[in-house]
Coordinates of C-alpha atoms and ligand atoms in Angstrom, one line a residue:
X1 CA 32.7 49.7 61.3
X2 CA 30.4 50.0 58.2
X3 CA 29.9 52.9 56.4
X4 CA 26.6 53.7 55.0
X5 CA 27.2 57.4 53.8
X6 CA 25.2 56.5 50.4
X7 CA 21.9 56.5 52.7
X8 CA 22.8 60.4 53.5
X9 CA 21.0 61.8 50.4
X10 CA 18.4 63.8 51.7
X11 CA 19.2 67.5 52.2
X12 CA 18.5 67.6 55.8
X13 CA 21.3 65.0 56.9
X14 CA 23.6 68.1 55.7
X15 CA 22.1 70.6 57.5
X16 CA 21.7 68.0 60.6
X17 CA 25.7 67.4 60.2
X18 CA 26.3 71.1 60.0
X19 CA 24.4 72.0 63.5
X20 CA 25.9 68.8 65.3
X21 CA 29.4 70.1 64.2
X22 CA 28.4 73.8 65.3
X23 CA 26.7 72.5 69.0
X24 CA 29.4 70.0 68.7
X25 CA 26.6 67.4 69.9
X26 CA 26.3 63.9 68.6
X27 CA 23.1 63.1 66.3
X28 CA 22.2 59.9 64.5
X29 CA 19.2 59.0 62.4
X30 CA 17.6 55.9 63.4
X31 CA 14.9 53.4 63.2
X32 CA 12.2 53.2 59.9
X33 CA 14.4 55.3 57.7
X34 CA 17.7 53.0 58.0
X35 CA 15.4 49.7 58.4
X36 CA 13.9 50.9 54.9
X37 CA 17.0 52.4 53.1
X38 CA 18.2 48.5 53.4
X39 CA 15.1 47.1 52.8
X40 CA 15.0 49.5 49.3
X41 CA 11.2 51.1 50.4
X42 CA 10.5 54.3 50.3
X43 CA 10.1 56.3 54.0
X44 CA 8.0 59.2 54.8
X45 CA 9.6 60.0 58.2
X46 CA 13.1 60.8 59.3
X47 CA 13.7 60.2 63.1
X48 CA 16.9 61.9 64.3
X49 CA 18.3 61.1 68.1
X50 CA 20.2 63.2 69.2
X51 CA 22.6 63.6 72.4
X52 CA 21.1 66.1 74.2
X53 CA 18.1 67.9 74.0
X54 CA 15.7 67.4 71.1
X55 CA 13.6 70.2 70.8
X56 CA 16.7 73.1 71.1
X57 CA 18.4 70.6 68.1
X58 CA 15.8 70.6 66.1
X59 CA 15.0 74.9 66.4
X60 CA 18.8 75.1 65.0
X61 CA 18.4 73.1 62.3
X62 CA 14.8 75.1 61.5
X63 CA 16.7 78.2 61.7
X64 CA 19.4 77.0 59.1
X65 CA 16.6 75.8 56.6
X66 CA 14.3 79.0 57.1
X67 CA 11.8 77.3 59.0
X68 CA 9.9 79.6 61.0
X69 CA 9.6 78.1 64.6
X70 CA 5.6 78.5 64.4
X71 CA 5.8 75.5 62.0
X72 CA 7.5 73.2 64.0
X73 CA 5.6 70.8 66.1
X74 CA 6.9 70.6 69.8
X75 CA 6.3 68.3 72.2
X76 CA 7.6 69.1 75.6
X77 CA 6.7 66.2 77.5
X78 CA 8.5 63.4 75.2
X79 CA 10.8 65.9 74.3
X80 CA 10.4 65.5 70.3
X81 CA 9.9 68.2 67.8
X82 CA 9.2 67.6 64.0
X83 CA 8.8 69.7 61.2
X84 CA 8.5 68.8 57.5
X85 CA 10.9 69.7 55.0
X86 CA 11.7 68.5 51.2
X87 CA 8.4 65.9 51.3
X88 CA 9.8 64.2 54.7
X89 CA 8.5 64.3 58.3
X90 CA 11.8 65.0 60.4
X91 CA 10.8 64.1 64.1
X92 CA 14.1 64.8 66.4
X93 CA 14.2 63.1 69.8
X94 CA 16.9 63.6 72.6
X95 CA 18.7 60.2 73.7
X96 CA 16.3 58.6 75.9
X97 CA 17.2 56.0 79.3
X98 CA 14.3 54.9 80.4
X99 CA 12.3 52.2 78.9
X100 CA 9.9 53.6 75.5
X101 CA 7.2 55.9 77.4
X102 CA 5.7 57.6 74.2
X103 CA 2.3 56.6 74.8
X104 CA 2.3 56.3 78.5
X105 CA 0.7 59.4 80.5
X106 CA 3.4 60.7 82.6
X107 CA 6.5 60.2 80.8
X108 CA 10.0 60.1 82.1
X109 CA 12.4 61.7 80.0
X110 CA 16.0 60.6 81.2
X111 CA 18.6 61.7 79.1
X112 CA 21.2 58.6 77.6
X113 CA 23.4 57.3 75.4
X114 CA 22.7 56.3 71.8
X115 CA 23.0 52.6 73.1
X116 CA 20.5 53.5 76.0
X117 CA 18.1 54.9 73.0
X118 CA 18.8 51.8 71.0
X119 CA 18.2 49.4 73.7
X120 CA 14.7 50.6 74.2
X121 CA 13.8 49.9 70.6
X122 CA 10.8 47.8 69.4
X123 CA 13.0 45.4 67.0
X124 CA 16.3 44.2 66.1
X125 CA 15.6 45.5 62.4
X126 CA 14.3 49.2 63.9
X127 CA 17.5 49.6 66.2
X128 CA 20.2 50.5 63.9
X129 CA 21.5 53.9 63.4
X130 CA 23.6 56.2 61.0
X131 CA 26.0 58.6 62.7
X132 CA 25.5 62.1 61.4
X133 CA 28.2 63.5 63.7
X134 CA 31.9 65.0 62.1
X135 CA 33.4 62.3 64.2
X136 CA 32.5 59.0 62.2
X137 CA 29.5 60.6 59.8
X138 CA 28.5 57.9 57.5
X139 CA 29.1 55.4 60.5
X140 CA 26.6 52.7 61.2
X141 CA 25.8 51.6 64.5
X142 CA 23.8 48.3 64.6
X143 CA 24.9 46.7 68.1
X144 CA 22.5 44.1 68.0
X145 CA 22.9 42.7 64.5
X146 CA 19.7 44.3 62.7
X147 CA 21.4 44.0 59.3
X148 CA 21.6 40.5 60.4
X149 CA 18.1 40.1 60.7
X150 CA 17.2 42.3 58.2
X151 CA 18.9 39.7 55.7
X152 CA 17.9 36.6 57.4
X153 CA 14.1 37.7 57.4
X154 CA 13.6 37.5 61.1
X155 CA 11.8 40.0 63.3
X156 CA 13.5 39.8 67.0
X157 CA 13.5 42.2 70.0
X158 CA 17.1 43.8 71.1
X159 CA 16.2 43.1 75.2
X160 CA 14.9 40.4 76.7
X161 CA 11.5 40.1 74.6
X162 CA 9.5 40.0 77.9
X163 CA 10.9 43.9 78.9
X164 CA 10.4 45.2 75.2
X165 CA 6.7 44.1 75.0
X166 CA 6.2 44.9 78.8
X167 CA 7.3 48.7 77.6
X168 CA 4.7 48.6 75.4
X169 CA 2.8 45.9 74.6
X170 CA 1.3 47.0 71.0
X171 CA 4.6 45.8 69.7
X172 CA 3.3 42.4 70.0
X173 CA 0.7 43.0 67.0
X174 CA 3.6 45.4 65.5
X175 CA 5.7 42.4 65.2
X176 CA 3.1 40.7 63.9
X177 CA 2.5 43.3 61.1
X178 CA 6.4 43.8 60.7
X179 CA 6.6 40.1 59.5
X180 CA 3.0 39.8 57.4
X181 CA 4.0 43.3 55.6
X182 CA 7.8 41.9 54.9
X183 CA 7.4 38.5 54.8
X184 CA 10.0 37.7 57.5
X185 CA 9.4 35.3 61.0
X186 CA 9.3 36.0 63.9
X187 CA 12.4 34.2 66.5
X188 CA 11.1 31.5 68.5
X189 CA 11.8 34.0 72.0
X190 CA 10.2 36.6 70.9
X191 CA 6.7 34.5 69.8
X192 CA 7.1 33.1 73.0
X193 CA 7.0 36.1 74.8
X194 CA 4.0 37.8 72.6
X195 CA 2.1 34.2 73.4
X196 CA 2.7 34.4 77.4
X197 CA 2.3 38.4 77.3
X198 CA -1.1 38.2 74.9
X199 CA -3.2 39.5 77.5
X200 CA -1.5 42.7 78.2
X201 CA -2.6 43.8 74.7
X202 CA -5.7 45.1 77.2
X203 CA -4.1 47.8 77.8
X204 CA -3.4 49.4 74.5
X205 CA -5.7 51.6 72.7
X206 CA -8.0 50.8 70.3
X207 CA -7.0 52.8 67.4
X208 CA -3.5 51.8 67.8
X209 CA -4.2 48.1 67.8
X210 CA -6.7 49.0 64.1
X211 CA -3.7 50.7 62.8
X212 CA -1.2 47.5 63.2
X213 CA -4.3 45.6 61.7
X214 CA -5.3 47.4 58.9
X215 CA -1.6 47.4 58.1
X216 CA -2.0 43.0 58.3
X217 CA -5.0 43.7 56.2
X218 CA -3.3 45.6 53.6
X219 CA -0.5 43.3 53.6
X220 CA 0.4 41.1 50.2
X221 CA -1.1 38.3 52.4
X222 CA -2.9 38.8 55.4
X223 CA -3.9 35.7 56.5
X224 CA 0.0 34.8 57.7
X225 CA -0.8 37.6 60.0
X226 CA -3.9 36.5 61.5
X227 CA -2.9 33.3 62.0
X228 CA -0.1 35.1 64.5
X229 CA -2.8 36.5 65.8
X230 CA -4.5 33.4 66.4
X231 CA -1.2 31.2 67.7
X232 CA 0.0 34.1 70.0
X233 CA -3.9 34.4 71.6
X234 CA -3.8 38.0 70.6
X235 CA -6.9 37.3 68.1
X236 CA -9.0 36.4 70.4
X237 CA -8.2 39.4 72.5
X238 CA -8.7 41.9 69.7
X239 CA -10.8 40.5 67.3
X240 CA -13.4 38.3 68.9
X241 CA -15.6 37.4 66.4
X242 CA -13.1 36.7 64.2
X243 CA -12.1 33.7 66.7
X244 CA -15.0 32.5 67.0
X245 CA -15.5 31.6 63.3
X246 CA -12.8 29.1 64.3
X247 CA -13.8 25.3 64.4
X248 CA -15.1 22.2 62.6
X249 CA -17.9 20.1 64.4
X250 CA -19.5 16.9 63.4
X251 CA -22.5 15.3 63.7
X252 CA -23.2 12.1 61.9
X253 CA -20.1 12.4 60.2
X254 CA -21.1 15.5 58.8
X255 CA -18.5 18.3 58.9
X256 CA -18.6 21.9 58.4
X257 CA -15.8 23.3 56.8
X258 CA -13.7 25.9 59.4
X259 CA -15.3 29.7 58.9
X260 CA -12.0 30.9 60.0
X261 CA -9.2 29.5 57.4
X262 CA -12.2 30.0 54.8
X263 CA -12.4 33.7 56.1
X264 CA -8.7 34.0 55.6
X265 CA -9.3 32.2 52.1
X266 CA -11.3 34.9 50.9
X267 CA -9.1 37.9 52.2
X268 CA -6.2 36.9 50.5
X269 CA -7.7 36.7 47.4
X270 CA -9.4 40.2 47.2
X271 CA -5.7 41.2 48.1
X272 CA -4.9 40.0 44.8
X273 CA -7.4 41.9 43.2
X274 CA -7.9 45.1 44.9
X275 CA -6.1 47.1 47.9
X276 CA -9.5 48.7 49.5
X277 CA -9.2 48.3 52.9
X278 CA -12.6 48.2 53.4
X279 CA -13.3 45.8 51.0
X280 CA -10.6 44.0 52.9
X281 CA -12.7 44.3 56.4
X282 CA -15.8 42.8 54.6
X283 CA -13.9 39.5 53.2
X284 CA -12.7 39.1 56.6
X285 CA -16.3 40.0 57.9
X286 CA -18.3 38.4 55.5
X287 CA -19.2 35.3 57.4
X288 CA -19.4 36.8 61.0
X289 CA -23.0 35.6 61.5
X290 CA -22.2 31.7 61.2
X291 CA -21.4 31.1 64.6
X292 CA -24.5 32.6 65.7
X293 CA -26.9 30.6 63.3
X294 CA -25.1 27.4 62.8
X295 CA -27.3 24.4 63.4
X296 CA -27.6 20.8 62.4
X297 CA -30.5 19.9 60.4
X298 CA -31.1 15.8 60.4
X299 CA -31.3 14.9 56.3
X300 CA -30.2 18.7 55.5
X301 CA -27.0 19.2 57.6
X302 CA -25.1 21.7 58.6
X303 CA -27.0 25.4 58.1
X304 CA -26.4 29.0 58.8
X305 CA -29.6 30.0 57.7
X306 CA -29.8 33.8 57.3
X307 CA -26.1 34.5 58.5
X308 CA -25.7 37.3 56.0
X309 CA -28.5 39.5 57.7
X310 CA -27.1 38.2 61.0
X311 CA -23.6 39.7 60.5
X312 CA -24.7 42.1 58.8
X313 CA -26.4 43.5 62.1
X314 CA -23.3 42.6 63.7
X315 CA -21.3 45.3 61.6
X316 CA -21.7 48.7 63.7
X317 CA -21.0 47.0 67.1
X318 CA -18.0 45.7 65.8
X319 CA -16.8 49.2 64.1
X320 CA -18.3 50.9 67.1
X321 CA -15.8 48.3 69.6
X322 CA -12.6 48.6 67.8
X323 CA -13.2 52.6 66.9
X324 CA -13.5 52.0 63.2
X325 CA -15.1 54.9 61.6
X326 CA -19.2 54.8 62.2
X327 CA -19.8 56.2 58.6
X328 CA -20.2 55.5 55.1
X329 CA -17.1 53.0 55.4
X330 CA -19.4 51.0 58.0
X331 CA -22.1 51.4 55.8
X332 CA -20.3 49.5 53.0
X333 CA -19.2 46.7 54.9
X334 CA -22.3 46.3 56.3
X335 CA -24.2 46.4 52.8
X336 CA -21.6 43.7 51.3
X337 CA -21.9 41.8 54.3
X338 CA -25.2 41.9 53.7
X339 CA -25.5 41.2 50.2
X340 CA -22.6 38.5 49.7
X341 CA -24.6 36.0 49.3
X342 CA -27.2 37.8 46.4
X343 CA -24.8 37.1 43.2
X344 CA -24.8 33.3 44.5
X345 CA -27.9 33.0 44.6
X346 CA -28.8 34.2 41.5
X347 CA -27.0 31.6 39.5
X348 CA -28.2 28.9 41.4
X349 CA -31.6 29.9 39.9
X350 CA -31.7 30.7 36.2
X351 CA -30.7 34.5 35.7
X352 CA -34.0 36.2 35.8
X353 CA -33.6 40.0 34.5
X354 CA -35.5 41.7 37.3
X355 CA -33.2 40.2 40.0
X356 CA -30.7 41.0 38.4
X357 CA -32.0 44.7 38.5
X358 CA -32.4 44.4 41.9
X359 CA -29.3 43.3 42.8
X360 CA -28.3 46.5 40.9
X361 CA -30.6 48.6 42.7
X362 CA -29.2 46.9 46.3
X363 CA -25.7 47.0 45.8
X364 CA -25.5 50.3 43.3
X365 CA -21.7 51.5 43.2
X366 CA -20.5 48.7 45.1
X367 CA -21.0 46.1 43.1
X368 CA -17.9 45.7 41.2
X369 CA -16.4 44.8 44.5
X370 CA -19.6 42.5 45.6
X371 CA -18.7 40.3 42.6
X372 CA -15.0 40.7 43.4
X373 CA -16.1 39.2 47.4
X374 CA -18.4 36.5 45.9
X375 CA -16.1 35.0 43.3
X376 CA -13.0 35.1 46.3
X377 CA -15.5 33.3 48.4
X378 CA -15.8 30.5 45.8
X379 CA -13.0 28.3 48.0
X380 CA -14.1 25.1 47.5
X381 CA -11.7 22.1 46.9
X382 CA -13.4 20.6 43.8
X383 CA -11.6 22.1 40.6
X384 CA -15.1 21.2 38.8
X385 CA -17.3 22.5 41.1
X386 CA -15.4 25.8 41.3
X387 CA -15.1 25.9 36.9
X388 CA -18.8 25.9 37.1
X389 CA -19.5 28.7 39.5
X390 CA -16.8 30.8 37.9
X391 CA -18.5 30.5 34.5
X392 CA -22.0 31.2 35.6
X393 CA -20.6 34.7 37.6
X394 CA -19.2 35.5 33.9
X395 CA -23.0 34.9 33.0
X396 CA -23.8 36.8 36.2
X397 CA -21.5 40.2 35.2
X398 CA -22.2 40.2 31.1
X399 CA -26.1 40.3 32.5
X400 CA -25.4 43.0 34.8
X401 CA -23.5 44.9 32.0
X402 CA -26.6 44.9 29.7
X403 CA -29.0 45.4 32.3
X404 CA -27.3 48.2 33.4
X405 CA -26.4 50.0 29.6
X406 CA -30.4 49.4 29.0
X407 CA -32.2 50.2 32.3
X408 CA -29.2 52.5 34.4
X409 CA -30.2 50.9 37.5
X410 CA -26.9 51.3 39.4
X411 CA -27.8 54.9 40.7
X412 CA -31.1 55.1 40.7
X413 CA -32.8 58.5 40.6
X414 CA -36.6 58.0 40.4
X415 CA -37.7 59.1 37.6
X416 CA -40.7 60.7 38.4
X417 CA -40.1 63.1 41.6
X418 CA -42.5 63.2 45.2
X419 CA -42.7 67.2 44.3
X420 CA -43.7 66.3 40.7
X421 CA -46.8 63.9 41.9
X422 CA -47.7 66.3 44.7
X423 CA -48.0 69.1 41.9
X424 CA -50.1 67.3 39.6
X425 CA -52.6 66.0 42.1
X426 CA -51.9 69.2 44.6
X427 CA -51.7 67.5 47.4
X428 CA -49.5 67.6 50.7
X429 CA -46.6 65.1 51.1
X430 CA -48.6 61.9 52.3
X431 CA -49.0 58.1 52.3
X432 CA -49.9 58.3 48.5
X433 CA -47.1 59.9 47.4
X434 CA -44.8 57.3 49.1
X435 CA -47.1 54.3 47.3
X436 CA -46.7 56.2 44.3
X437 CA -43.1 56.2 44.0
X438 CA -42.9 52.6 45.6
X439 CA -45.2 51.4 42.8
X440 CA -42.9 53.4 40.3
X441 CA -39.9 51.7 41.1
X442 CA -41.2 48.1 41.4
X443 CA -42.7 48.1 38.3
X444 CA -39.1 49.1 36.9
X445 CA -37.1 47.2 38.9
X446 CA -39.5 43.9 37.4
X447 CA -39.3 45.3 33.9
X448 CA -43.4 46.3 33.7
X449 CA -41.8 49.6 32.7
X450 CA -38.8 51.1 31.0
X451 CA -36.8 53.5 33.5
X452 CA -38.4 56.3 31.4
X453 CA -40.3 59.6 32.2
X454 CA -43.1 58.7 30.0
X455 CA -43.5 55.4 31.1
X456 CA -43.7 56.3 34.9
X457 CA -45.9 59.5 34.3
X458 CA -48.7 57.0 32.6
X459 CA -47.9 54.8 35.8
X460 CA -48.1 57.2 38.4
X461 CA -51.4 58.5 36.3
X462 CA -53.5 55.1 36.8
X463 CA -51.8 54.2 40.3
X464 CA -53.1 57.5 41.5
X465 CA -56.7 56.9 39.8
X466 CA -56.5 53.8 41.7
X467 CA -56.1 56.2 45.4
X468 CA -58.8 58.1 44.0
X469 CA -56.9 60.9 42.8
X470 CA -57.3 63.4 40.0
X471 CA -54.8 65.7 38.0
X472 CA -55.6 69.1 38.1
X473 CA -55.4 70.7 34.4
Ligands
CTP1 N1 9.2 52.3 67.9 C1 9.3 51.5 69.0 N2 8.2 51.0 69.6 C2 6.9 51.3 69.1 C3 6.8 52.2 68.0 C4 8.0 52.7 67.4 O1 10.4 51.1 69.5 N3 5.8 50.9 69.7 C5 10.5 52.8 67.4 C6 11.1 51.9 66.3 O2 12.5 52.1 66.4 C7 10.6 52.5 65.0 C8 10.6 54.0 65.3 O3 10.2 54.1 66.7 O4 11.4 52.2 63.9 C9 9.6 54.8 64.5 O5 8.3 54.3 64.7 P1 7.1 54.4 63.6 O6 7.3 55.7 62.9 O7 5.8 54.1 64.3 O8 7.3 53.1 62.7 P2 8.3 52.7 61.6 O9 9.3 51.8 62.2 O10 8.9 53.9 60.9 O11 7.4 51.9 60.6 P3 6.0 52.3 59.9 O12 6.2 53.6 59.3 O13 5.8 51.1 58.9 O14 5.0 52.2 61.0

């Protein structure tokens, strides 16, 4: 048997041994620590199985650190307990039968063997265990060849795949996310089973199905995982609109290119750049309006007139459906959704200073990462074509440098205030005072005025004279 006591290194394994000697009851750790102690990443969770019960293990061990026992989190009903100690989340579990019931509402906790725990395990790769008992401490216990796996790349169930993902079926997308976030594949069985068991991914949660996805997402390249997604059926199931940016048609000759592989084009580009998650979600999002405005146009072609403001509205159902958070993070999406095709656009025409101060004024903060989306979505196939566009963003970001050091559009404040134009004419908060600041702001924006005090007091002077409106001395 191998022997993997150099994995041991954290305190608590110590303390772990010393209880399981004292109880005399068998304890390994298992799962993401030993999976990641091969794999050389770093874990922020310890899970301990141990034979017996959990939660009376793990008030020992508290006891041996100093833990007091208000500061360990029970949980009768699975029968786990976790505290954290030295920067690590230990979580204990007893040995479990029955198939994994974590999620499910009326768990049935059945005490078992190690091998019983181990069989109802998501993945080959998750399965092993280390032996922290006196009898063979160090020990590891990997019946179904993880290590295996782990060095062959591959991503396989320990059972039958069609009982694991019965059990629960969001380890379909966690395989998935296993083998986009490690790069390995997944065994011919096992993608069969996820393909003829897509539909049971119904039954999981929301949030949990976001968390394996913003994982893909956040993965060095996300677009292997969404192409699982989309060969397994499960993209279609948890991502519609994302499925339906899939296809090419043709009318007289004439073909679009496919919105979906372009989509995944683009994500895996800003991955490259930048590690937002959100900015991530808007690459992936940014073209969610085509299906609904593509048409033909005889001697034009294909068009998706206005599909930016389309999506864009599309945004806050889609966060609202998968339980994304409905705030400032929707917000941004929404805005670069919205705005992706601005920077484009201006370098089609010639580089007019007052759009580009109103592209600064639109996209304020955010548009370092609008640039960053609208040079990733530059995926065309012609090296000329894309040397061209590259150099004219350059144009595009020294003219939003200089615009911005001279007119500080980016956060706009108004430089003259509603209370201020109220006070001077004494009046009540009104239509006027709205078509006073509008005026205020346009004139900046087009470069009539300077972004100045003094400039937009003289302003707001003659606009008002023009409302009929006098200062009071
Ligand atoms: N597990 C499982 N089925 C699930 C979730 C988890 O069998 N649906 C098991 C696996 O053995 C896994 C362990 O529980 O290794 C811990 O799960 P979790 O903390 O969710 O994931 P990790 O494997 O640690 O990986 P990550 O932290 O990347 O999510």
């Amino acid at each position: 048997m191998k022997e993997v006591t150099q994995i041991l290194t954290h305190k608590i394994f110590d303390i772990v041994h010393a209880c399981s000697k004292e109880l005399n009851i068998e304890c390994y750790v298992v799962g993401g620590y030993v999976r990641d102690y091969f794999l050389q990443r770093e874990s922020k969770d310890i899970d301990i199985v141990v034979i017996g019960n959990g939660i009376s293990f793990a008030k020992k061990a508290a006891e041996k650190i100093g833990i007091p026992e208000k500061s360990i989190a029970i949980f009768k009903n699975y029968g786990t307990a976790m505290f954290h100690y030295q920067g690590m989340d230990v979580e204990f579990v007893g040995a479990r039968k029955e198939s994994y019931v974590s999620h499910s509402r009326n768990p049935i906790v059945e005490e078992g063997s190690l091998k019983d725990d181990q069989n109802r395990r998501d993945f080959t790769i998750n399965a092993m265990a280390v032996s922290l008992s006196e009898k063979d401490y160090g020990a590891l216990l990997d019946p179904f060849k993880g290590l295996d796996d782990l060095q062959n790349k591959i991503i396989r169930t320990p059972l039958n795949p069609d009982i694991t993902f019965s059990d629960d079926p969001l380890r379909m997308m966690r395989a998935i996310r296993f083998s986009t976030q490690l790069n390995f594949s997944i065994e011919t069985n096992t993608l069969a089973s996820i393909k003829s068991q897509s539909e049971r991914i119904s039954i999981v949660s929301k949030e949990r199905i976001v968390e394996e996805i913003n994982k893909i997402l956040l993965s060095r390249k996300p677009s292997n995982g969404l192409i699982l997604m989309e060969v397994t059926n499960l993209l279609e199931k948890t991502l519609p609109w994302v499925s339906a940016l899939q296809g090419v048609d043709i009318v007289n000759g004439n073909a679009h290119k496919d919105n979906f592989y372009h989509s995944l084009e683009v994500l895996d580009k800003i991955n490259e750049h930048s590690n937002n998650l959100w900015l991530c979600w808007a690459a992936l999002l940014h073209d969610i309006g085509k299906p609904k405005t593509k048409r033909y146009v005889d001697d034009v072609g294909w068009t998706f007139h206005q599909h930016e403001l389309v999506g864009a509205k599309m945004i806050p159902k889609i966060f609202r459906e998968l339980k994304l958070p409905l705030n400032e993070k929707m917000e941004y999406v929404k805005k670069l959704v919205y705005l992706h095709l601005r920077p484009i656009a201006l370098i089609e025409d010639t580089v007019t200073d007052s759009a580009v101060r109103r592209l600064l004024f639109d996209a304020g903060d955010d548009i370092d990462d609008l640039m960053l989306l609208c040079e990733a979505d530059v995926t065309s196939k012609n090296p000329q074509k894309v040397r061209r566009l590259l150099r004219n963003f350059e144009i595009v970001r020294l003219k939003l440098n200089e615009i911005e050091e001279k007119d500080r559009i980016r956060n706009f404040q108004p430089p003259i205030s509603g209370e201020l134009i109220m006070k001077t004419f004494s009046i009540q908060p009104s239509k006027e005072v709205g078509m006073i600041k509008n005026a205020i702001r346009e004139a900046i924006l087009d470069g009539i005025i300077p972004n100045e005090y003094q400039a937009a007091y003289q302003l707001m002077l003659s606009e008002a004279q023009k409302l009929g409106l006098t200062p009071i001395q």
